[in-house]
Short mmCIF file of C-alpha atoms and ligand atoms in Angstrom, two decimals:
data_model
loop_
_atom_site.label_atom_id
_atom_site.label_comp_id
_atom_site.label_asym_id
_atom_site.label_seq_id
_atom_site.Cartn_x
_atom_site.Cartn_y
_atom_site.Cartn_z
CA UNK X 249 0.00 0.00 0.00
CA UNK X 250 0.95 3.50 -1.10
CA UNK X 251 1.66 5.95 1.96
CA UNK X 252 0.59 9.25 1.64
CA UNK X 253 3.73 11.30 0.93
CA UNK X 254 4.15 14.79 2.70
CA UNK X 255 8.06 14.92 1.91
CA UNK X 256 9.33 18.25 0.95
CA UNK X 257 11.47 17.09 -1.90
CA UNK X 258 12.02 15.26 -3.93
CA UNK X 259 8.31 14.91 -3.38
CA UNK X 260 5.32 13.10 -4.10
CA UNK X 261 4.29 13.55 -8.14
CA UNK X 262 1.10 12.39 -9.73
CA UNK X 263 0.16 8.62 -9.32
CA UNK X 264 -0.86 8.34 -13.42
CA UNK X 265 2.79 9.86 -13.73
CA UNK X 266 4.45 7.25 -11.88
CA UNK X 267 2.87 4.55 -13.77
CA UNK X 268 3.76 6.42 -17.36
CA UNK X 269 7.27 6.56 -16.12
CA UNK X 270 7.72 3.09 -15.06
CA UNK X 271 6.24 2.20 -18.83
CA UNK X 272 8.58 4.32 -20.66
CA UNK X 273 11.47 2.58 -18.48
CA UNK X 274 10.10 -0.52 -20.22
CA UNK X 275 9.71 0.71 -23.59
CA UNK X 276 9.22 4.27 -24.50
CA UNK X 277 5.46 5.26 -26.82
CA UNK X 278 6.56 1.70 -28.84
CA UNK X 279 9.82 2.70 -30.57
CA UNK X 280 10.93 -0.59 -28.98
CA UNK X 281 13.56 1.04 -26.84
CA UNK X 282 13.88 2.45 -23.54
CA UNK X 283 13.89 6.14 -22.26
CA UNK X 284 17.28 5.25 -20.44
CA UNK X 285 18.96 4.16 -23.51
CA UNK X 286 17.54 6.32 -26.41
CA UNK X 287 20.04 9.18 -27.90
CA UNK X 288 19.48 12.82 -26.64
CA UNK X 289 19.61 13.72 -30.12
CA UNK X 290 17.35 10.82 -30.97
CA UNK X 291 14.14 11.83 -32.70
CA UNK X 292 12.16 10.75 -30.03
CA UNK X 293 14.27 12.70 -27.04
CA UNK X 294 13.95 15.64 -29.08
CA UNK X 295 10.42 15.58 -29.55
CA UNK X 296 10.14 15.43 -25.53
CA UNK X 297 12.14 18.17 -25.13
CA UNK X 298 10.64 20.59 -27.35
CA UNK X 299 6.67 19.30 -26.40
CA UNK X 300 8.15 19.74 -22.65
CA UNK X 301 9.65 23.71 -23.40
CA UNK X 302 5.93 23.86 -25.33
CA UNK X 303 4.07 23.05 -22.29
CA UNK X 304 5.93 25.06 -19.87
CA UNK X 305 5.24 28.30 -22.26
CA UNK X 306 2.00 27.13 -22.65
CA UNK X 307 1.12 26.64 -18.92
CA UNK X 308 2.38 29.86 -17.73
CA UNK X 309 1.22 32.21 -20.55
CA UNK X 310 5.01 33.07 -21.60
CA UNK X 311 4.61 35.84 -23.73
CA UNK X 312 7.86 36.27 -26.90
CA UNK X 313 11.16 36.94 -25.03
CA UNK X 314 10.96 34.33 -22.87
CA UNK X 315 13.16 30.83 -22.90
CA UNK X 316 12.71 27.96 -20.90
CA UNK X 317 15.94 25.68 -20.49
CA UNK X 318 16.29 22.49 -18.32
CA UNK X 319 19.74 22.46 -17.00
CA UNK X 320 21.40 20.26 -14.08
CA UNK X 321 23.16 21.34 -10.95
CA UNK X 322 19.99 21.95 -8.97
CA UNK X 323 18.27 24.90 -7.88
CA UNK X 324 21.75 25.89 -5.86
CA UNK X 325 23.60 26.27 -9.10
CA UNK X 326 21.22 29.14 -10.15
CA UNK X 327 22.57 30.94 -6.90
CA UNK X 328 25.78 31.55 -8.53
CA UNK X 329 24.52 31.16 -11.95
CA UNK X 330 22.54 34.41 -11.95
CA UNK X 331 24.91 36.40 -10.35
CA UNK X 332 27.54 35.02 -12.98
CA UNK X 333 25.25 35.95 -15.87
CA UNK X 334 22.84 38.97 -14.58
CA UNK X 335 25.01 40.81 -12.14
CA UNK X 336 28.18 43.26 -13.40
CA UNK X 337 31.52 43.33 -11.06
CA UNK X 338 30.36 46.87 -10.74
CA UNK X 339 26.56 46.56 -10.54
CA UNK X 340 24.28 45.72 -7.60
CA UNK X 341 21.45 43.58 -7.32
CA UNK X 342 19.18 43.62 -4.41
CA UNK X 343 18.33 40.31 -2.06
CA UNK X 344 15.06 39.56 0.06
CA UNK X 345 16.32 37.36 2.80
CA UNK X 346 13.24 35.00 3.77
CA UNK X 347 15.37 31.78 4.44
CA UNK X 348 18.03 29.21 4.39
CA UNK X 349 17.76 28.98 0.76
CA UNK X 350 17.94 32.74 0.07
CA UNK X 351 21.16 33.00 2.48
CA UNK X 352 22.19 30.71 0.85
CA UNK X 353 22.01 32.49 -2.83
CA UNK X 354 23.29 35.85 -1.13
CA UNK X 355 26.23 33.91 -0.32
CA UNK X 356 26.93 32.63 -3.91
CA UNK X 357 25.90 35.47 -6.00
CA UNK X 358 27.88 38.12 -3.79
CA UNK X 359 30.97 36.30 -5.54
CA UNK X 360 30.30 38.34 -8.80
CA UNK X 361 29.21 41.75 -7.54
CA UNK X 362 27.80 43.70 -5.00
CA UNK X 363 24.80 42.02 -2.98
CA UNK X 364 22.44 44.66 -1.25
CA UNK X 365 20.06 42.92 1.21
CA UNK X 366 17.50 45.30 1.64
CA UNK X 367 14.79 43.36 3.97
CA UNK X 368 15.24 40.27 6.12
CA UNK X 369 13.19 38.07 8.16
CA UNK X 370 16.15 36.73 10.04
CA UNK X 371 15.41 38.37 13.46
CA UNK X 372 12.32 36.77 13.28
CA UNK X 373 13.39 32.94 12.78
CA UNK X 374 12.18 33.48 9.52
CA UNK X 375 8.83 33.26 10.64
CA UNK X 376 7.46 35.93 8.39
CA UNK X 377 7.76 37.74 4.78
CA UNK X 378 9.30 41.63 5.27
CA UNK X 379 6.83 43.94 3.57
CA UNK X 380 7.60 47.80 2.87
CA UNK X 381 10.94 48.35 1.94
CA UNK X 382 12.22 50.07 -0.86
CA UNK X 383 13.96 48.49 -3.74
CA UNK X 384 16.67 50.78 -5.18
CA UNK X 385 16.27 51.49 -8.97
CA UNK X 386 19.75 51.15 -9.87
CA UNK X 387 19.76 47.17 -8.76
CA UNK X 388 19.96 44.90 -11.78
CA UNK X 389 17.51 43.12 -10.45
CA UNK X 390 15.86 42.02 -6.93
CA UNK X 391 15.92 38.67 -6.29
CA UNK X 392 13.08 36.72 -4.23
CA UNK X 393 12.10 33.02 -2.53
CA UNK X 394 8.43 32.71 -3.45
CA UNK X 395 8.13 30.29 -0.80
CA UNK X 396 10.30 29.02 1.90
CA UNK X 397 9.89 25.56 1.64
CA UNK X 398 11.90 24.82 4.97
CA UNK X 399 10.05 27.70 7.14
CA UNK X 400 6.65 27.47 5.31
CA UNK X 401 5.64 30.98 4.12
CA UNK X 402 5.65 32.28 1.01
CA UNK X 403 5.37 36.04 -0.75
CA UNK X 404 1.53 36.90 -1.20
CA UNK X 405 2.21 40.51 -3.10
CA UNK X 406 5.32 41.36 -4.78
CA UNK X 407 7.17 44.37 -3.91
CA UNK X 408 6.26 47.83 -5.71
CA UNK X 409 9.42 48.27 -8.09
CA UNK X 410 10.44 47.97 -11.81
CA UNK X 411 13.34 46.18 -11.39
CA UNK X 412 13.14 43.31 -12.29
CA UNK X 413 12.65 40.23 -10.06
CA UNK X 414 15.39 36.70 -10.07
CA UNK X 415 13.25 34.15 -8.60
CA UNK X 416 13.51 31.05 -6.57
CA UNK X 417 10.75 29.50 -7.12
CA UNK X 418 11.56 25.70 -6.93
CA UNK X 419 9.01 25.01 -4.44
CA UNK X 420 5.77 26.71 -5.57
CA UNK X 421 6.32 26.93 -9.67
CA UNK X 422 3.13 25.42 -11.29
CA UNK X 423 1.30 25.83 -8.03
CA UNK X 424 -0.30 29.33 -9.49
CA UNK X 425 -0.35 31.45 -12.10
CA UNK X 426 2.50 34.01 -12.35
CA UNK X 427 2.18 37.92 -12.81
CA UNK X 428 5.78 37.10 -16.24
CA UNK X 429 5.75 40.65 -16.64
CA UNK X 430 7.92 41.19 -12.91
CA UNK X 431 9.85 38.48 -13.50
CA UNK X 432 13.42 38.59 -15.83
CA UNK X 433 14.42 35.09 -14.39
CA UNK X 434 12.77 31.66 -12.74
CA UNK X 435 14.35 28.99 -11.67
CA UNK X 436 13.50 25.94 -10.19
CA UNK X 437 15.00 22.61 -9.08
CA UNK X 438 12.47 20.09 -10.89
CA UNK X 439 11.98 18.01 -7.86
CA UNK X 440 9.29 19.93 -5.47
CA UNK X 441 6.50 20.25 -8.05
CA UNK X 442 7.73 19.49 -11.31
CA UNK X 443 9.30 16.51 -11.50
CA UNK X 444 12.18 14.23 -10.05
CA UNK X 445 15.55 15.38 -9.08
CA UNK X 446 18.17 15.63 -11.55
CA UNK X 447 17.00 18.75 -13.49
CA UNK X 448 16.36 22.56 -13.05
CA UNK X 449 13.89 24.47 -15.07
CA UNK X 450 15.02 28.25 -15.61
CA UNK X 451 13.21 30.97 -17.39
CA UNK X 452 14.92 33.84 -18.89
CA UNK X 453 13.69 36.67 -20.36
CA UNK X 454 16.49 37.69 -23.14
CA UNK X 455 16.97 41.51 -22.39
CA UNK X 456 18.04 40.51 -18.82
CA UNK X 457 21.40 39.01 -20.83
CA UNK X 458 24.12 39.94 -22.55
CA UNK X 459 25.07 43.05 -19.87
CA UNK X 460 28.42 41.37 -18.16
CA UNK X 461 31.42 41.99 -19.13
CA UNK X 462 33.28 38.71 -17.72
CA UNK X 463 34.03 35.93 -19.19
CA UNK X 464 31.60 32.91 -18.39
CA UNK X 465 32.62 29.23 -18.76
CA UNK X 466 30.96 27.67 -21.53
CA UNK X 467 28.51 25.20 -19.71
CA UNK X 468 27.66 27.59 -16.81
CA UNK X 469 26.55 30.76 -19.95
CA UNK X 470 22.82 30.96 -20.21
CA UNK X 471 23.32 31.42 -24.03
CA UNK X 472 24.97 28.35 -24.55
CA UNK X 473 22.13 26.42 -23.60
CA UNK X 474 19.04 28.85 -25.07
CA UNK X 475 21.35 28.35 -29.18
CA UNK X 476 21.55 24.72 -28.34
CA UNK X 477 17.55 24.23 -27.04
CA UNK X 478 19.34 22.77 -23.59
CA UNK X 479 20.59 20.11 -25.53
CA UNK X 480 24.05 21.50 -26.10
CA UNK X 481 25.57 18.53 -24.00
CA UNK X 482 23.77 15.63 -22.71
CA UNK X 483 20.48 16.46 -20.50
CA UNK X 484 19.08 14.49 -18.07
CA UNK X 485 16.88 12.35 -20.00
CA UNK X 486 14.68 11.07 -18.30
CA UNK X 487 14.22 13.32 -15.61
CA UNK X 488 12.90 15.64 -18.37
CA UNK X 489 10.65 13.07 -19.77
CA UNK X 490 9.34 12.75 -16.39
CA UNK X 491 8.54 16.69 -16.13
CA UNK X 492 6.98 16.10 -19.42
CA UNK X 493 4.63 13.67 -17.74
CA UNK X 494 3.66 16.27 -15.28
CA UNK X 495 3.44 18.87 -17.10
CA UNK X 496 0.75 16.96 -19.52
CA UNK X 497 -0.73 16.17 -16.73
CA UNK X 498 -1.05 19.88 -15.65
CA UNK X 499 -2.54 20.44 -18.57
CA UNK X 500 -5.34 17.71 -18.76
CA UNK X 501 -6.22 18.84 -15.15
CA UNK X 502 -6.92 22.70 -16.09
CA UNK X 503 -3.60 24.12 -15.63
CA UNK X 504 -1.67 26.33 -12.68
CA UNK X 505 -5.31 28.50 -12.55
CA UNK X 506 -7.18 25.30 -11.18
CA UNK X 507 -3.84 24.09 -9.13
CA UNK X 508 -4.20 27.47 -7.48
CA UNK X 509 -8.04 27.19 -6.73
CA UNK X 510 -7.14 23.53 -5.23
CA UNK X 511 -4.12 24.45 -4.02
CA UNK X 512 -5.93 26.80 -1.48
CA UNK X 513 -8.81 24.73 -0.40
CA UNK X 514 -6.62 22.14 0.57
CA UNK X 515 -3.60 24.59 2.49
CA UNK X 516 -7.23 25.67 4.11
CA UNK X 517 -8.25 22.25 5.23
CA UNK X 518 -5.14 21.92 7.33
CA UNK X 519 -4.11 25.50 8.25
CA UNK X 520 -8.04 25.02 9.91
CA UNK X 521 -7.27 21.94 11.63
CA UNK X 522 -4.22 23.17 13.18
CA UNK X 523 -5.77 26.12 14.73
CA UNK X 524 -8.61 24.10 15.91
CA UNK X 525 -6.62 21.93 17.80
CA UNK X 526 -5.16 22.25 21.42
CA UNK X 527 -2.10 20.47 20.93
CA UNK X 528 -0.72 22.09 17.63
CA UNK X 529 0.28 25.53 16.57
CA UNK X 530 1.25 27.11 13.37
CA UNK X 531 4.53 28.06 13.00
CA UNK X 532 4.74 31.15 11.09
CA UNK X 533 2.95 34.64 10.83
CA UNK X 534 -0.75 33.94 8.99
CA UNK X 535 -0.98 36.17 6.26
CA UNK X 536 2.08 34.59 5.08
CA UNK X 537 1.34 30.86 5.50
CA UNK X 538 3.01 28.99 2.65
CA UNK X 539 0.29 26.69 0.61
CA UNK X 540 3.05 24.48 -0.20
CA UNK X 541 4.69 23.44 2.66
CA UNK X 542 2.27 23.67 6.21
CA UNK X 543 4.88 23.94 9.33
CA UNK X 544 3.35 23.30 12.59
CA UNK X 545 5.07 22.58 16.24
CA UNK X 546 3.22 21.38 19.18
CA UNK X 547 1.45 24.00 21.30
CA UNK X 548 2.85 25.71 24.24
CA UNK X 549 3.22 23.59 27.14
CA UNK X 550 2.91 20.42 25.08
CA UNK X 551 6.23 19.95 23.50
CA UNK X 552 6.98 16.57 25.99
CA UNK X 553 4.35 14.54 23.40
CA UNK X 554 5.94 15.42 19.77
CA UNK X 555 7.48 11.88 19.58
CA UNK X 556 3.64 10.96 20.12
CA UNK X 557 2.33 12.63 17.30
CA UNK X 558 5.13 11.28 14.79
CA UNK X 559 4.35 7.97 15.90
CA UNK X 560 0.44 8.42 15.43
CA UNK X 561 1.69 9.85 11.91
CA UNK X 562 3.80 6.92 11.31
CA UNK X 563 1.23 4.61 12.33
CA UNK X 564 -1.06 5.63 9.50
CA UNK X 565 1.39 5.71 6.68
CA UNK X 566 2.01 9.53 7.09
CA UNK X 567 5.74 9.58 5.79
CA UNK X 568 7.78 12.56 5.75
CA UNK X 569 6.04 15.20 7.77
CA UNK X 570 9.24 16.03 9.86
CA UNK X 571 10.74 19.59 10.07
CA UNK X 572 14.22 20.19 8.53
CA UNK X 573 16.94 18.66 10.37
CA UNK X 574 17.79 22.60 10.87
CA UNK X 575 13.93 23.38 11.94
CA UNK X 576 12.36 20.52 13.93
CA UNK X 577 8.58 20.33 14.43
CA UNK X 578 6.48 19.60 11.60
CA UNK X 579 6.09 20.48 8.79
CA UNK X 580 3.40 18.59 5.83
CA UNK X 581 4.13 19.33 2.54
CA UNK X 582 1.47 19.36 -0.11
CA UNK X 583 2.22 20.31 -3.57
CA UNK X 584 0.31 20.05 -7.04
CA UNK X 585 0.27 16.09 -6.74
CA UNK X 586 -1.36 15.91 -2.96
CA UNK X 587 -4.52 14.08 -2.83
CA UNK X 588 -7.43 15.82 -0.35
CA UNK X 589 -7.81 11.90 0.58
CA UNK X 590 -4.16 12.43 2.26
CA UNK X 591 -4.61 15.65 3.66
CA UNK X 592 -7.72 13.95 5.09
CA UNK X 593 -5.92 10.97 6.92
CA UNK X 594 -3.29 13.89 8.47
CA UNK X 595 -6.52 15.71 10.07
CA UNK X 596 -7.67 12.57 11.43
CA UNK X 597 -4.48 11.82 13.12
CA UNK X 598 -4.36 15.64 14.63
CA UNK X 599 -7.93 15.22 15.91
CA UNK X 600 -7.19 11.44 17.44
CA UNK X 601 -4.06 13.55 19.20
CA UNK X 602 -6.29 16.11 20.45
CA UNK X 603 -8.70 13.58 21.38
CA UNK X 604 -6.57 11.35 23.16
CA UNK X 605 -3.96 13.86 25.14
CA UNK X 606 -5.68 17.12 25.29
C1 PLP M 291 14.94 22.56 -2.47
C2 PLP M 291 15.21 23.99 -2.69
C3 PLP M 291 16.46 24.45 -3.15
C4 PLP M 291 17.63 23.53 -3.38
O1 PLP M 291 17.47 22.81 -4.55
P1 PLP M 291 18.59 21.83 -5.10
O2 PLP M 291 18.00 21.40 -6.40
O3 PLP M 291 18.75 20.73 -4.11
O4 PLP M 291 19.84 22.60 -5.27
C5 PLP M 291 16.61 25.80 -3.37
N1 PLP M 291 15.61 26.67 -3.15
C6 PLP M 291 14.41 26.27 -2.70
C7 PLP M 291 13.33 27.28 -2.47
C8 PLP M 291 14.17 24.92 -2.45
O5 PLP M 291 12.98 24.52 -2.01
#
């Protein structure tokens, strides 16, 4: 029996996908060879790769300008990879510190130029998104987390500016529609809501290129990869067939615009269940709440029975609802792929805890 997967990533994807996937190991559409062992330049990969670039424009109403590429090196490549491509030795870009995973691409991308960090949510644990700060209009661009996939919130508004926003959005792309016009670069590590691990979608709007004046090693140049259609050296396969899968099956299930409506009712099922019960709290600030990724820690004066709750979770097949090892607590993630039927089981275990120990 299937457990009902709340692991942050690589994370659950949909069940019809895991069955196409497991085919196409066998033998791919009856070409009478496998996905694992076809060419990259094969016919048949290239078909994938182009319907999969298709779909992502497609999906999230790219308008001319924009290029989708599916590189490797995970979403923590595109901290320096930005920087390196976006950011001039003399320019500045401005950084929105909501988390572990923007410190992290402050770190990398103040390599290559000068790294402003005009709002933070550090004193607060993180707990929160900073609102009403000003974003200077000589950055080359601002870059953002749209969700915080270890502390669990996630931007609501964007910040008033016209620069131009470099986003993280590896653990909420697909989730929603996006407002393109903001946004000169997306990136994404496929394995949150996309896909498996092993590839990273990026967007790139082409004006945001071609303004550094360093040298940038072949493989690591956006440009490289937009001439050669992110086949200039051998992809990862069949982690992009696999985002193929899902992104068909974003489209035969009305798109990011029903994801979102979803999306909500079910981050409202649980976000209700946790405040209703005595023995659990939210973890962050409300109006920032992530949809994605629920965080939750046992209420005040209750923390002696967490090992309770994990083994209640345990107990009915509720895998990977721990914190971050840097975190603790809880937290449930529920992307794109989450069925209400597993959200459902998690509510029942809170209320039996409540029941039982309150
Ligand atoms: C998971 C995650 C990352 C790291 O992705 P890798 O592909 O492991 O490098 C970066 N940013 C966010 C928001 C994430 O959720």
């Amino acid at each position: 029996m299937k457990k009902h997967n709340f692991s942050s990533g690589p994370a659950i994807l949909p069940a019809e996908v895991m069955i196409e996937a497991a085919e196409a190991v066998k033998e791919l559409d009856d070409i009478g060879l496998s996905i694992l062992e076809i060419s990259h330049r094969s016919e048949a990969f290239s078909s994938i790769l182009a319907e999969a670039i298709a779909l992502v424009k497609e999906l999230l109403h790219l308008p001319k300008g924009y290029e989708v590429l599916f590189l490797t090196g995970g979403a923590s490549s595109q901290f320096y990879m930005t920087a390196m491509n976006l950011l001039d030795d003399a320019g500045t870009a401005a950084y929105v510190d909501t988390g572990s995973w923007s410190t992290k691409a402050i770190k990398e991308a103040s390599l290559f130029g000068k790294i402003e960090v005009i709002a933070s949510s550090k004193d607060q644990n993180f707990s929160y998104i900073p609102k009403g700060y000003d974003v200077p209009d000589s950055a080359s661009y601002l870059h953002l987390t749209s969700n915080n996939t270890i502390y669990g919130t996630q931007f609501k508004d964007w910040p008033e500016t016209n620069v131009p926003f470099v986003c993280d959005m590896s653990s909420d792309i697909f989730s929603q529609p996006i407002d393109i016009d903001r946004f000169g670069l997306i990136y994404a590590g496929a394995q949150k809501n996309l896909g498996p691990s092993g590839t990273t979608l990026v967007i790139v709007r082409e004006d945001m290129l071609g303004k550094v004046s360093r040298t940038i090693p072949t493989m690591l140049d956006y440009t490289t990869h937009i001439k050669k259609r992110s086949a200039f050296n051998t992809p990862p396969t069949f982690p992009i067939y696999v985002c193929l899968l899902t992104l068909r099956w974003l489209e035969r299930n009305g798109g990011v615009e029903k994801m979102a409506e979803q999306n909500l009712a079910k981050a409202q099922l649980l976000y209700d269940a946790i405040d209703a019960n005595p023995l659990i709290q939210g973890k962050v600030n409300r109006e920032d709440r992530s949809l994605m990724n629920v965080s939750f820690v046992m209420a005040d004066g209750h923390e002696d029975k967490e090992s309770i709750f994990w083994e209640m979770c345990e107990a009915a097949d509720c895998s990977g609802i721990k914190g971050h090892r840097t975190v603790g607590g809880f937290r449930a993630s529920i992307y794109n792929a989450m069925p209400v039927k597993s959200i459902e089981v998690l509510i029942d275990v809170m209320n039996d805890f409540a029941n039982k120990y309150a």
